[in-house]
Amino acid sequence: MQPRRPPARRTPGRPPGRQDGLDGGPRLRTERCFLRLDPRTLGGKLAQAATIKGATALGVPVVPNAIGRIDLIVAGSVAVHPTGARLGKGGGYSDLEFALARALGLVDDDTPVVTTVHELQVLDEAIPMTEHDVRLDLIVTPERVIRTPRRQPKPAGIFWEKLSEEELAAMPALAKLHRRAHKPSSRRRA
């Protein structure tokens, strides 16, 4: 089997019963931060839609709560460890996309998180993980499929204390959810 170079972008999820996919928009910069990719409207441009540029050009922006249940997440990875630890591009946006979907009830602890990498990207050295990092359930290489051990639950939502005001301001979907979650009670005391 000849290894292939992976596409620049992966499709992070697909609602059950649908044949379309979703892609996280660049750095969650807009309120409609996910791109719906429907094969019925792509006109055979599936390979193009699997790239960052193609997904941006062909996808339809949607707000997170219009997505529906996500039954699979495919996370892009720079390097992985057989325990399920992964390194992305370093911005933490994949973890934030998962946290946003978790906070909205679109994913849960049983939603599989998968990545595809070249065998050379599977490291023997440990990859440090934090409480907000999402572990992989499956790692797929051209040579094998690695089922990772389930040692702990996936993050239960957004770690608001880890986000600065500037980061929230740059990610409107998260800022809106933050305002809703931290809205002062409107009840008056008697």
mmCIF file with all atom_site columns, C-alpha atoms in Angstrom:
data_model
loop_
_atom_site.group_PDB
_atom_site.id
_atom_site.type_symbol
_atom_site.label_atom_id
_atom_site.label_alt_id
_atom_site.label_comp_id
_atom_site.label_asym_id
_atom_site.label_entity_id
_atom_site.label_seq_id
_atom_site.pdbx_PDB_ins_code
_atom_site.Cartn_x
_atom_site.Cartn_y
_atom_site.Cartn_z
_atom_site.occupancy
_atom_site.B_iso_or_equiv
_atom_site.pdbx_formal_charge
_atom_site.auth_seq_id
_atom_site.auth_comp_id
_atom_site.auth_asym_id
_atom_site.auth_atom_id
_atom_site.pdbx_PDB_model_num
ATOM 1   C CA . MET A 1 1   ? 0.000   0.000  0.000  1.00 0.00 ? 1   MET A CA 1
ATOM 2   C CA . GLN A 1 2   ? 1.454   3.349  -1.045 1.00 0.00 ? 2   GLN A CA 1
ATOM 3   C CA . PRO A 1 3   ? 1.073   6.111  1.618  1.00 0.00 ? 3   PRO A CA 1
ATOM 4   C CA . ARG A 1 4   ? -0.834  9.182  0.453  1.00 0.00 ? 4   ARG A CA 1
ATOM 5   C CA . ARG A 1 5   ? -0.403  12.705 1.671  1.00 0.00 ? 5   ARG A CA 1
ATOM 6   C CA . PRO A 1 6   ? -3.524  13.574 3.709  1.00 0.00 ? 6   PRO A CA 1
ATOM 7   C CA . PRO A 1 7   ? -5.761  16.428 2.505  1.00 0.00 ? 7   PRO A CA 1
ATOM 8   C CA . ALA A 1 8   ? -5.235  19.804 4.148  1.00 0.00 ? 8   ALA A CA 1
ATOM 9   C CA . ARG A 1 9   ? -8.591  19.634 5.955  1.00 0.00 ? 9   ARG A CA 1
ATOM 10  C CA . ARG A 1 10  ? -10.772 16.946 7.490  1.00 0.00 ? 10  ARG A CA 1
ATOM 11  C CA . THR A 1 11  ? -14.546 16.893 7.876  1.00 0.00 ? 11  THR A CA 1
ATOM 12  C CA . PRO A 1 12  ? -15.219 17.090 11.642 1.00 0.00 ? 12  PRO A CA 1
ATOM 13  C CA . GLY A 1 13  ? -18.648 15.532 11.856 1.00 0.00 ? 13  GLY A CA 1
ATOM 14  C CA . ARG A 1 14  ? -21.852 14.358 10.246 1.00 0.00 ? 14  ARG A CA 1
ATOM 15  C CA . PRO A 1 15  ? -25.341 14.476 11.737 1.00 0.00 ? 15  PRO A CA 1
ATOM 16  C CA . PRO A 1 16  ? -27.073 11.066 11.871 1.00 0.00 ? 16  PRO A CA 1
ATOM 17  C CA . GLY A 1 17  ? -29.366 10.311 8.986  1.00 0.00 ? 17  GLY A CA 1
ATOM 18  C CA . ARG A 1 18  ? -27.710 12.892 6.764  1.00 0.00 ? 18  ARG A CA 1
ATOM 19  C CA . GLN A 1 19  ? -25.153 12.446 4.052  1.00 0.00 ? 19  GLN A CA 1
ATOM 20  C CA . ASP A 1 20  ? -23.514 15.822 4.475  1.00 0.00 ? 20  ASP A CA 1
ATOM 21  C CA . GLY A 1 21  ? -20.492 16.745 6.520  1.00 0.00 ? 21  GLY A CA 1
ATOM 22  C CA . LEU A 1 22  ? -19.436 19.723 8.573  1.00 0.00 ? 22  LEU A CA 1
ATOM 23  C CA . ASP A 1 23  ? -16.191 21.589 8.724  1.00 0.00 ? 23  ASP A CA 1
ATOM 24  C CA . GLY A 1 24  ? -15.089 24.060 11.367 1.00 0.00 ? 24  GLY A CA 1
ATOM 25  C CA . GLY A 1 25  ? -14.580 27.502 9.909  1.00 0.00 ? 25  GLY A CA 1
ATOM 26  C CA . PRO A 1 26  ? -11.216 29.204 10.247 1.00 0.00 ? 26  PRO A CA 1
ATOM 27  C CA . ARG A 1 27  ? -10.552 29.767 13.946 1.00 0.00 ? 27  ARG A CA 1
ATOM 28  C CA . LEU A 1 28  ? -14.250 30.118 14.797 1.00 0.00 ? 28  LEU A CA 1
ATOM 29  C CA . ARG A 1 29  ? -14.101 33.767 13.615 1.00 0.00 ? 29  ARG A CA 1
ATOM 30  C CA . THR A 1 30  ? -17.769 34.085 12.654 1.00 0.00 ? 30  THR A CA 1
ATOM 31  C CA . GLU A 1 31  ? -21.054 33.259 14.348 1.00 0.00 ? 31  GLU A CA 1
ATOM 32  C CA . ARG A 1 32  ? -21.754 30.863 11.459 1.00 0.00 ? 32  ARG A CA 1
ATOM 33  C CA . CYS A 1 33  ? -18.524 29.072 12.278 1.00 0.00 ? 33  CYS A CA 1
ATOM 34  C CA . PHE A 1 34  ? -19.253 25.674 10.719 1.00 0.00 ? 34  PHE A CA 1
ATOM 35  C CA . LEU A 1 35  ? -19.471 24.879 7.020  1.00 0.00 ? 35  LEU A CA 1
ATOM 36  C CA . ARG A 1 36  ? -22.086 22.394 5.802  1.00 0.00 ? 36  ARG A CA 1
ATOM 37  C CA . LEU A 1 37  ? -20.768 20.276 2.936  1.00 0.00 ? 37  LEU A CA 1
ATOM 38  C CA . ASP A 1 38  ? -23.596 18.466 1.166  1.00 0.00 ? 38  ASP A CA 1
ATOM 39  C CA . PRO A 1 39  ? -22.445 15.985 -1.520 1.00 0.00 ? 39  PRO A CA 1
ATOM 40  C CA . ARG A 1 40  ? -25.747 16.494 -3.371 1.00 0.00 ? 40  ARG A CA 1
ATOM 41  C CA . THR A 1 41  ? -24.820 20.124 -4.052 1.00 0.00 ? 41  THR A CA 1
ATOM 42  C CA . LEU A 1 42  ? -21.060 19.714 -4.506 1.00 0.00 ? 42  LEU A CA 1
ATOM 43  C CA . GLY A 1 43  ? -21.359 18.546 -8.106 1.00 0.00 ? 43  GLY A CA 1
ATOM 44  C CA . GLY A 1 44  ? -18.704 15.845 -7.770 1.00 0.00 ? 44  GLY A CA 1
ATOM 45  C CA . LYS A 1 45  ? -16.205 18.197 -6.104 1.00 0.00 ? 45  LYS A CA 1
ATOM 46  C CA . LEU A 1 46  ? -15.675 15.980 -3.034 1.00 0.00 ? 46  LEU A CA 1
ATOM 47  C CA . ALA A 1 47  ? -11.866 16.016 -3.293 1.00 0.00 ? 47  ALA A CA 1
ATOM 48  C CA . GLN A 1 48  ? -11.886 19.807 -3.544 1.00 0.00 ? 48  GLN A CA 1
ATOM 49  C CA . ALA A 1 49  ? -14.292 20.065 -0.573 1.00 0.00 ? 49  ALA A CA 1
ATOM 50  C CA . ALA A 1 50  ? -11.814 18.041 1.533  1.00 0.00 ? 50  ALA A CA 1
ATOM 51  C CA . THR A 1 51  ? -9.278  20.891 1.396  1.00 0.00 ? 51  THR A CA 1
ATOM 52  C CA . ILE A 1 52  ? -9.363  24.085 3.455  1.00 0.00 ? 52  ILE A CA 1
ATOM 53  C CA . LYS A 1 53  ? -9.719  26.295 0.385  1.00 0.00 ? 53  LYS A CA 1
ATOM 54  C CA . GLY A 1 54  ? -12.353 24.032 -1.188 1.00 0.00 ? 54  GLY A CA 1
ATOM 55  C CA . ALA A 1 55  ? -14.408 23.698 1.999  1.00 0.00 ? 55  ALA A CA 1
ATOM 56  C CA . THR A 1 56  ? -14.411 27.475 2.383  1.00 0.00 ? 56  THR A CA 1
ATOM 57  C CA . ALA A 1 57  ? -15.492 27.985 -1.237 1.00 0.00 ? 57  ALA A CA 1
ATOM 58  C CA . LEU A 1 58  ? -18.068 25.174 -1.399 1.00 0.00 ? 58  LEU A CA 1
ATOM 59  C CA . GLY A 1 59  ? -19.411 24.997 2.172  1.00 0.00 ? 59  GLY A CA 1
ATOM 60  C CA . VAL A 1 60  ? -22.478 26.807 3.428  1.00 0.00 ? 60  VAL A CA 1
ATOM 61  C CA . PRO A 1 61  ? -21.851 28.659 6.739  1.00 0.00 ? 61  PRO A CA 1
ATOM 62  C CA . VAL A 1 62  ? -24.169 27.567 9.579  1.00 0.00 ? 62  VAL A CA 1
ATOM 63  C CA . VAL A 1 63  ? -24.548 28.470 13.238 1.00 0.00 ? 63  VAL A CA 1
ATOM 64  C CA . PRO A 1 64  ? -23.552 25.711 15.680 1.00 0.00 ? 64  PRO A CA 1
ATOM 65  C CA . ASN A 1 65  ? -27.044 25.073 17.055 1.00 0.00 ? 65  ASN A CA 1
ATOM 66  C CA . ALA A 1 66  ? -28.345 24.426 13.497 1.00 0.00 ? 66  ALA A CA 1
ATOM 67  C CA . ILE A 1 67  ? -26.015 21.457 13.017 1.00 0.00 ? 67  ILE A CA 1
ATOM 68  C CA . GLY A 1 68  ? -27.880 18.662 14.735 1.00 0.00 ? 68  GLY A CA 1
ATOM 69  C CA . ARG A 1 69  ? -26.336 15.654 16.410 1.00 0.00 ? 69  ARG A CA 1
ATOM 70  C CA . ILE A 1 70  ? -22.782 14.824 15.254 1.00 0.00 ? 70  ILE A CA 1
ATOM 71  C CA . ASP A 1 71  ? -22.065 11.118 15.027 1.00 0.00 ? 71  ASP A CA 1
ATOM 72  C CA . LEU A 1 72  ? -18.355 11.201 14.134 1.00 0.00 ? 72  LEU A CA 1
ATOM 73  C CA . ILE A 1 73  ? -15.511 13.687 14.416 1.00 0.00 ? 73  ILE A CA 1
ATOM 74  C CA . VAL A 1 74  ? -12.450 13.450 12.202 1.00 0.00 ? 74  VAL A CA 1
ATOM 75  C CA . ALA A 1 75  ? -9.699  15.603 13.699 1.00 0.00 ? 75  ALA A CA 1
ATOM 76  C CA . GLY A 1 76  ? -6.651  16.717 11.774 1.00 0.00 ? 76  GLY A CA 1
ATOM 77  C CA . SER A 1 77  ? -3.404  15.783 13.492 1.00 0.00 ? 77  SER A CA 1
ATOM 78  C CA . VAL A 1 78  ? 0.250   16.665 13.093 1.00 0.00 ? 78  VAL A CA 1
ATOM 79  C CA . ALA A 1 79  ? 1.361   13.857 15.409 1.00 0.00 ? 79  ALA A CA 1
ATOM 80  C CA . VAL A 1 80  ? -0.355  11.235 17.576 1.00 0.00 ? 80  VAL A CA 1
ATOM 81  C CA . HIS A 1 81  ? 0.457   8.704  20.280 1.00 0.00 ? 81  HIS A CA 1
ATOM 82  C CA . PRO A 1 82  ? -1.207  5.262  20.500 1.00 0.00 ? 82  PRO A CA 1
ATOM 83  C CA . THR A 1 83  ? -2.842  6.321  23.797 1.00 0.00 ? 83  THR A CA 1
ATOM 84  C CA . GLY A 1 84  ? -5.006  8.800  21.859 1.00 0.00 ? 84  GLY A CA 1
ATOM 85  C CA . ALA A 1 85  ? -2.999  11.940 22.570 1.00 0.00 ? 85  ALA A CA 1
ATOM 86  C CA . ARG A 1 86  ? -2.686  14.225 19.548 1.00 0.00 ? 86  ARG A CA 1
ATOM 87  C CA . LEU A 1 87  ? -1.005  17.375 18.405 1.00 0.00 ? 87  LEU A CA 1
ATOM 88  C CA . GLY A 1 88  ? -2.890  19.639 16.039 1.00 0.00 ? 88  GLY A CA 1
ATOM 89  C CA . LYS A 1 89  ? -1.632  22.856 14.511 1.00 0.00 ? 89  LYS A CA 1
ATOM 90  C CA . GLY A 1 90  ? -1.235  24.423 17.946 1.00 0.00 ? 90  GLY A CA 1
ATOM 91  C CA . GLY A 1 91  ? -4.172  26.818 18.146 1.00 0.00 ? 91  GLY A CA 1
ATOM 92  C CA . GLY A 1 92  ? -6.506  24.542 20.115 1.00 0.00 ? 92  GLY A CA 1
ATOM 93  C CA . TYR A 1 93  ? -9.379  25.168 17.705 1.00 0.00 ? 93  TYR A CA 1
ATOM 94  C CA . SER A 1 94  ? -10.200 21.496 17.213 1.00 0.00 ? 94  SER A CA 1
ATOM 95  C CA . ASP A 1 95  ? -10.618 21.164 20.987 1.00 0.00 ? 95  ASP A CA 1
ATOM 96  C CA . LEU A 1 96  ? -12.713 24.370 21.071 1.00 0.00 ? 96  LEU A CA 1
ATOM 97  C CA . GLU A 1 97  ? -14.942 23.069 18.256 1.00 0.00 ? 97  GLU A CA 1
ATOM 98  C CA . PHE A 1 98  ? -15.493 19.880 20.267 1.00 0.00 ? 98  PHE A CA 1
ATOM 99  C CA . ALA A 1 99  ? -16.130 21.889 23.461 1.00 0.00 ? 99  ALA A CA 1
ATOM 100 C CA . LEU A 1 100 ? -18.657 24.103 21.664 1.00 0.00 ? 100 LEU A CA 1
ATOM 101 C CA . ALA A 1 101 ? -20.447 21.052 20.235 1.00 0.00 ? 101 ALA A CA 1
ATOM 102 C CA . ARG A 1 102 ? -20.389 19.412 23.690 1.00 0.00 ? 102 ARG A CA 1
ATOM 103 C CA . ALA A 1 103 ? -21.809 22.519 25.371 1.00 0.00 ? 103 ALA A CA 1
ATOM 104 C CA . LEU A 1 104 ? -24.670 22.497 22.844 1.00 0.00 ? 104 LEU A CA 1
ATOM 105 C CA . GLY A 1 105 ? -25.344 18.774 23.325 1.00 0.00 ? 105 GLY A CA 1
ATOM 106 C CA . LEU A 1 106 ? -24.291 17.887 19.770 1.00 0.00 ? 106 LEU A CA 1
ATOM 107 C CA . VAL A 1 107 ? -21.602 15.420 20.913 1.00 0.00 ? 107 VAL A CA 1
ATOM 108 C CA . ASP A 1 108 ? -21.045 13.413 24.071 1.00 0.00 ? 108 ASP A CA 1
ATOM 109 C CA . ASP A 1 109 ? -18.542 11.062 25.637 1.00 0.00 ? 109 ASP A CA 1
ATOM 110 C CA . ASP A 1 110 ? -19.492 8.315  23.179 1.00 0.00 ? 110 ASP A CA 1
ATOM 111 C CA . THR A 1 111 ? -18.986 10.394 20.006 1.00 0.00 ? 111 THR A CA 1
ATOM 112 C CA . PRO A 1 112 ? -16.003 8.786  18.272 1.00 0.00 ? 112 PRO A CA 1
ATOM 113 C CA . VAL A 1 113 ? -13.032 11.024 17.523 1.00 0.00 ? 113 VAL A CA 1
ATOM 114 C CA . VAL A 1 114 ? -10.858 9.693  14.709 1.00 0.00 ? 114 VAL A CA 1
ATOM 115 C CA . THR A 1 115 ? -7.780  10.877 12.848 1.00 0.00 ? 115 THR A CA 1
ATOM 116 C CA . THR A 1 116 ? -5.939  9.749  9.758  1.00 0.00 ? 116 THR A CA 1
ATOM 117 C CA . VAL A 1 117 ? -2.163  10.105 9.692  1.00 0.00 ? 117 VAL A CA 1
ATOM 118 C CA . HIS A 1 118 ? 0.873   8.647  8.011  1.00 0.00 ? 118 HIS A CA 1
ATOM 119 C CA . GLU A 1 119 ? 2.594   5.931  10.023 1.00 0.00 ? 119 GLU A CA 1
ATOM 120 C CA . LEU A 1 120 ? 5.539   8.330  10.585 1.00 0.00 ? 120 LEU A CA 1
ATOM 121 C CA . GLN A 1 121 ? 3.187   10.643 12.517 1.00 0.00 ? 121 GLN A CA 1
ATOM 122 C CA . VAL A 1 122 ? 2.542   7.982  15.186 1.00 0.00 ? 122 VAL A CA 1
ATOM 123 C CA . LEU A 1 123 ? 5.094   8.791  17.883 1.00 0.00 ? 123 LEU A CA 1
ATOM 124 C CA . ASP A 1 124 ? 6.670   6.559  20.508 1.00 0.00 ? 124 ASP A CA 1
ATOM 125 C CA . GLU A 1 125 ? 7.291   9.578  22.771 1.00 0.00 ? 125 GLU A CA 1
ATOM 126 C CA . ALA A 1 126 ? 4.432   10.666 25.031 1.00 0.00 ? 126 ALA A CA 1
ATOM 127 C CA . ILE A 1 127 ? 2.402   13.696 23.991 1.00 0.00 ? 127 ILE A CA 1
ATOM 128 C CA . PRO A 1 128 ? 1.328   15.834 26.964 1.00 0.00 ? 128 PRO A CA 1
ATOM 129 C CA . MET A 1 129 ? -2.419  16.347 27.348 1.00 0.00 ? 129 MET A CA 1
ATOM 130 C CA . THR A 1 130 ? -4.372  18.921 29.346 1.00 0.00 ? 130 THR A CA 1
ATOM 131 C CA . GLU A 1 131 ? -7.887  18.694 30.766 1.00 0.00 ? 131 GLU A CA 1
ATOM 132 C CA . HIS A 1 132 ? -9.410  20.396 27.719 1.00 0.00 ? 132 HIS A CA 1
ATOM 133 C CA . ASP A 1 133 ? -7.622  18.263 25.097 1.00 0.00 ? 133 ASP A CA 1
ATOM 134 C CA . VAL A 1 134 ? -9.817  15.748 23.269 1.00 0.00 ? 134 VAL A CA 1
ATOM 135 C CA . ARG A 1 135 ? -8.350  12.256 23.069 1.00 0.00 ? 135 ARG A CA 1
ATOM 136 C CA . LEU A 1 136 ? -8.664  10.190 19.920 1.00 0.00 ? 136 LEU A CA 1
ATOM 137 C CA . ASP A 1 137 ? -10.638 6.959  19.888 1.00 0.00 ? 137 ASP A CA 1
ATOM 138 C CA . LEU A 1 138 ? -9.171  5.670  16.620 1.00 0.00 ? 138 LEU A CA 1
ATOM 139 C CA . ILE A 1 139 ? -5.985  6.399  14.703 1.00 0.00 ? 139 ILE A CA 1
ATOM 140 C CA . VAL A 1 140 ? -5.965  5.253  11.088 1.00 0.00 ? 140 VAL A CA 1
ATOM 141 C CA . THR A 1 141 ? -2.735  4.959  9.090  1.00 0.00 ? 141 THR A CA 1
ATOM 142 C CA . PRO A 1 142 ? -2.202  3.322  5.689  1.00 0.00 ? 142 PRO A CA 1
ATOM 143 C CA . GLU A 1 143 ? -0.805  0.305  7.588  1.00 0.00 ? 143 GLU A CA 1
ATOM 144 C CA . ARG A 1 144 ? -3.106  -0.129 10.581 1.00 0.00 ? 144 ARG A CA 1
ATOM 145 C CA . VAL A 1 145 ? -6.007  0.999  12.751 1.00 0.00 ? 145 VAL A CA 1
ATOM 146 C CA . ILE A 1 146 ? -5.145  1.792  16.367 1.00 0.00 ? 146 ILE A CA 1
ATOM 147 C CA . ARG A 1 147 ? -7.961  1.593  18.921 1.00 0.00 ? 147 ARG A CA 1
ATOM 148 C CA . THR A 1 148 ? -6.879  3.761  21.807 1.00 0.00 ? 148 THR A CA 1
ATOM 149 C CA . PRO A 1 149 ? -7.524  2.880  25.453 1.00 0.00 ? 149 PRO A CA 1
ATOM 150 C CA . ARG A 1 150 ? -10.383 4.824  27.069 1.00 0.00 ? 150 ARG A CA 1
ATOM 151 C CA . ARG A 1 151 ? -8.824  6.119  30.280 1.00 0.00 ? 151 ARG A CA 1
ATOM 152 C CA . GLN A 1 152 ? -10.949 9.163  31.041 1.00 0.00 ? 152 GLN A CA 1
ATOM 153 C CA . PRO A 1 153 ? -14.047 10.967 29.783 1.00 0.00 ? 153 PRO A CA 1
ATOM 154 C CA . LYS A 1 154 ? -13.805 13.561 27.032 1.00 0.00 ? 154 LYS A CA 1
ATOM 155 C CA . PRO A 1 155 ? -13.976 17.220 28.112 1.00 0.00 ? 155 PRO A CA 1
ATOM 156 C CA . ALA A 1 156 ? -17.498 18.034 29.297 1.00 0.00 ? 156 ALA A CA 1
ATOM 157 C CA . GLY A 1 157 ? -17.660 21.495 27.746 1.00 0.00 ? 157 GLY A CA 1
ATOM 158 C CA . ILE A 1 158 ? -15.885 24.806 27.446 1.00 0.00 ? 158 ILE A CA 1
ATOM 159 C CA . PHE A 1 159 ? -13.280 25.817 30.017 1.00 0.00 ? 159 PHE A CA 1
ATOM 160 C CA . TRP A 1 160 ? -14.334 29.462 30.122 1.00 0.00 ? 160 TRP A CA 1
ATOM 161 C CA . GLU A 1 161 ? -11.598 30.432 32.586 1.00 0.00 ? 161 GLU A CA 1
ATOM 162 C CA . LYS A 1 162 ? -8.955  29.492 29.991 1.00 0.00 ? 162 LYS A CA 1
ATOM 163 C CA . LEU A 1 163 ? -10.306 31.965 27.412 1.00 0.00 ? 163 LEU A CA 1
ATOM 164 C CA . SER A 1 164 ? -9.343  35.634 27.518 1.00 0.00 ? 164 SER A CA 1
ATOM 165 C CA . GLU A 1 165 ? -11.754 38.466 26.695 1.00 0.00 ? 165 GLU A CA 1
ATOM 166 C CA . GLU A 1 166 ? -9.806  38.999 23.455 1.00 0.00 ? 166 GLU A CA 1
ATOM 167 C CA . GLU A 1 167 ? -10.210 35.342 22.452 1.00 0.00 ? 167 GLU A CA 1
ATOM 168 C CA . LEU A 1 168 ? -13.933 35.439 23.181 1.00 0.00 ? 168 LEU A CA 1
ATOM 169 C CA . ALA A 1 169 ? -14.316 38.653 21.182 1.00 0.00 ? 169 ALA A CA 1
ATOM 170 C CA . ALA A 1 170 ? -12.583 36.966 18.222 1.00 0.00 ? 170 ALA A CA 1
ATOM 171 C CA . MET A 1 171 ? -14.953 33.946 18.328 1.00 0.00 ? 171 MET A CA 1
ATOM 172 C CA . PRO A 1 172 ? -18.562 35.215 18.131 1.00 0.00 ? 172 PRO A CA 1
ATOM 173 C CA . ALA A 1 173 ? -20.229 31.797 18.560 1.00 0.00 ? 173 ALA A CA 1
ATOM 174 C CA . LEU A 1 174 ? -18.336 31.206 21.798 1.00 0.00 ? 174 LEU A CA 1
ATOM 175 C CA . ALA A 1 175 ? -18.928 34.788 22.966 1.00 0.00 ? 175 ALA A CA 1
ATOM 176 C CA . LYS A 1 176 ? -22.684 34.381 22.435 1.00 0.00 ? 176 LYS A CA 1
ATOM 177 C CA . LEU A 1 177 ? -22.734 31.104 24.367 1.00 0.00 ? 177 LEU A CA 1
ATOM 178 C CA . HIS A 1 178 ? -20.621 32.694 27.127 1.00 0.00 ? 178 HIS A CA 1
ATOM 179 C CA . ARG A 1 179 ? -23.075 35.602 27.470 1.00 0.00 ? 179 ARG A CA 1
ATOM 180 C CA . ARG A 1 180 ? -25.970 33.139 27.704 1.00 0.00 ? 180 ARG A CA 1
ATOM 181 C CA . ALA A 1 181 ? -24.188 30.925 30.236 1.00 0.00 ? 181 ALA A CA 1
ATOM 182 C CA . HIS A 1 182 ? -23.057 33.853 32.386 1.00 0.00 ? 182 HIS A CA 1
ATOM 183 C CA . LYS A 1 183 ? -26.163 36.017 32.136 1.00 0.00 ? 183 LYS A CA 1
ATOM 184 C CA . PRO A 1 184 ? -27.061 37.512 35.514 1.00 0.00 ? 184 PRO A CA 1
ATOM 185 C CA . SER A 1 185 ? -30.277 36.181 36.969 1.00 0.00 ? 185 SER A CA 1
ATOM 186 C CA . SER A 1 186 ? -33.239 38.403 36.171 1.00 0.00 ? 186 SER A CA 1
ATOM 187 C CA . ARG A 1 187 ? -35.110 37.326 39.288 1.00 0.00 ? 187 ARG A CA 1
ATOM 188 C CA . ARG A 1 188 ? -35.704 40.055 41.863 1.00 0.00 ? 188 ARG A CA 1
ATOM 189 C CA . ARG A 1 189 ? -35.250 39.413 45.513 1.00 0.00 ? 189 ARG A CA 1
ATOM 190 C CA . ALA A 1 190 ? -38.249 39.925 47.753 1.00 0.00 ? 190 ALA A CA 1
#
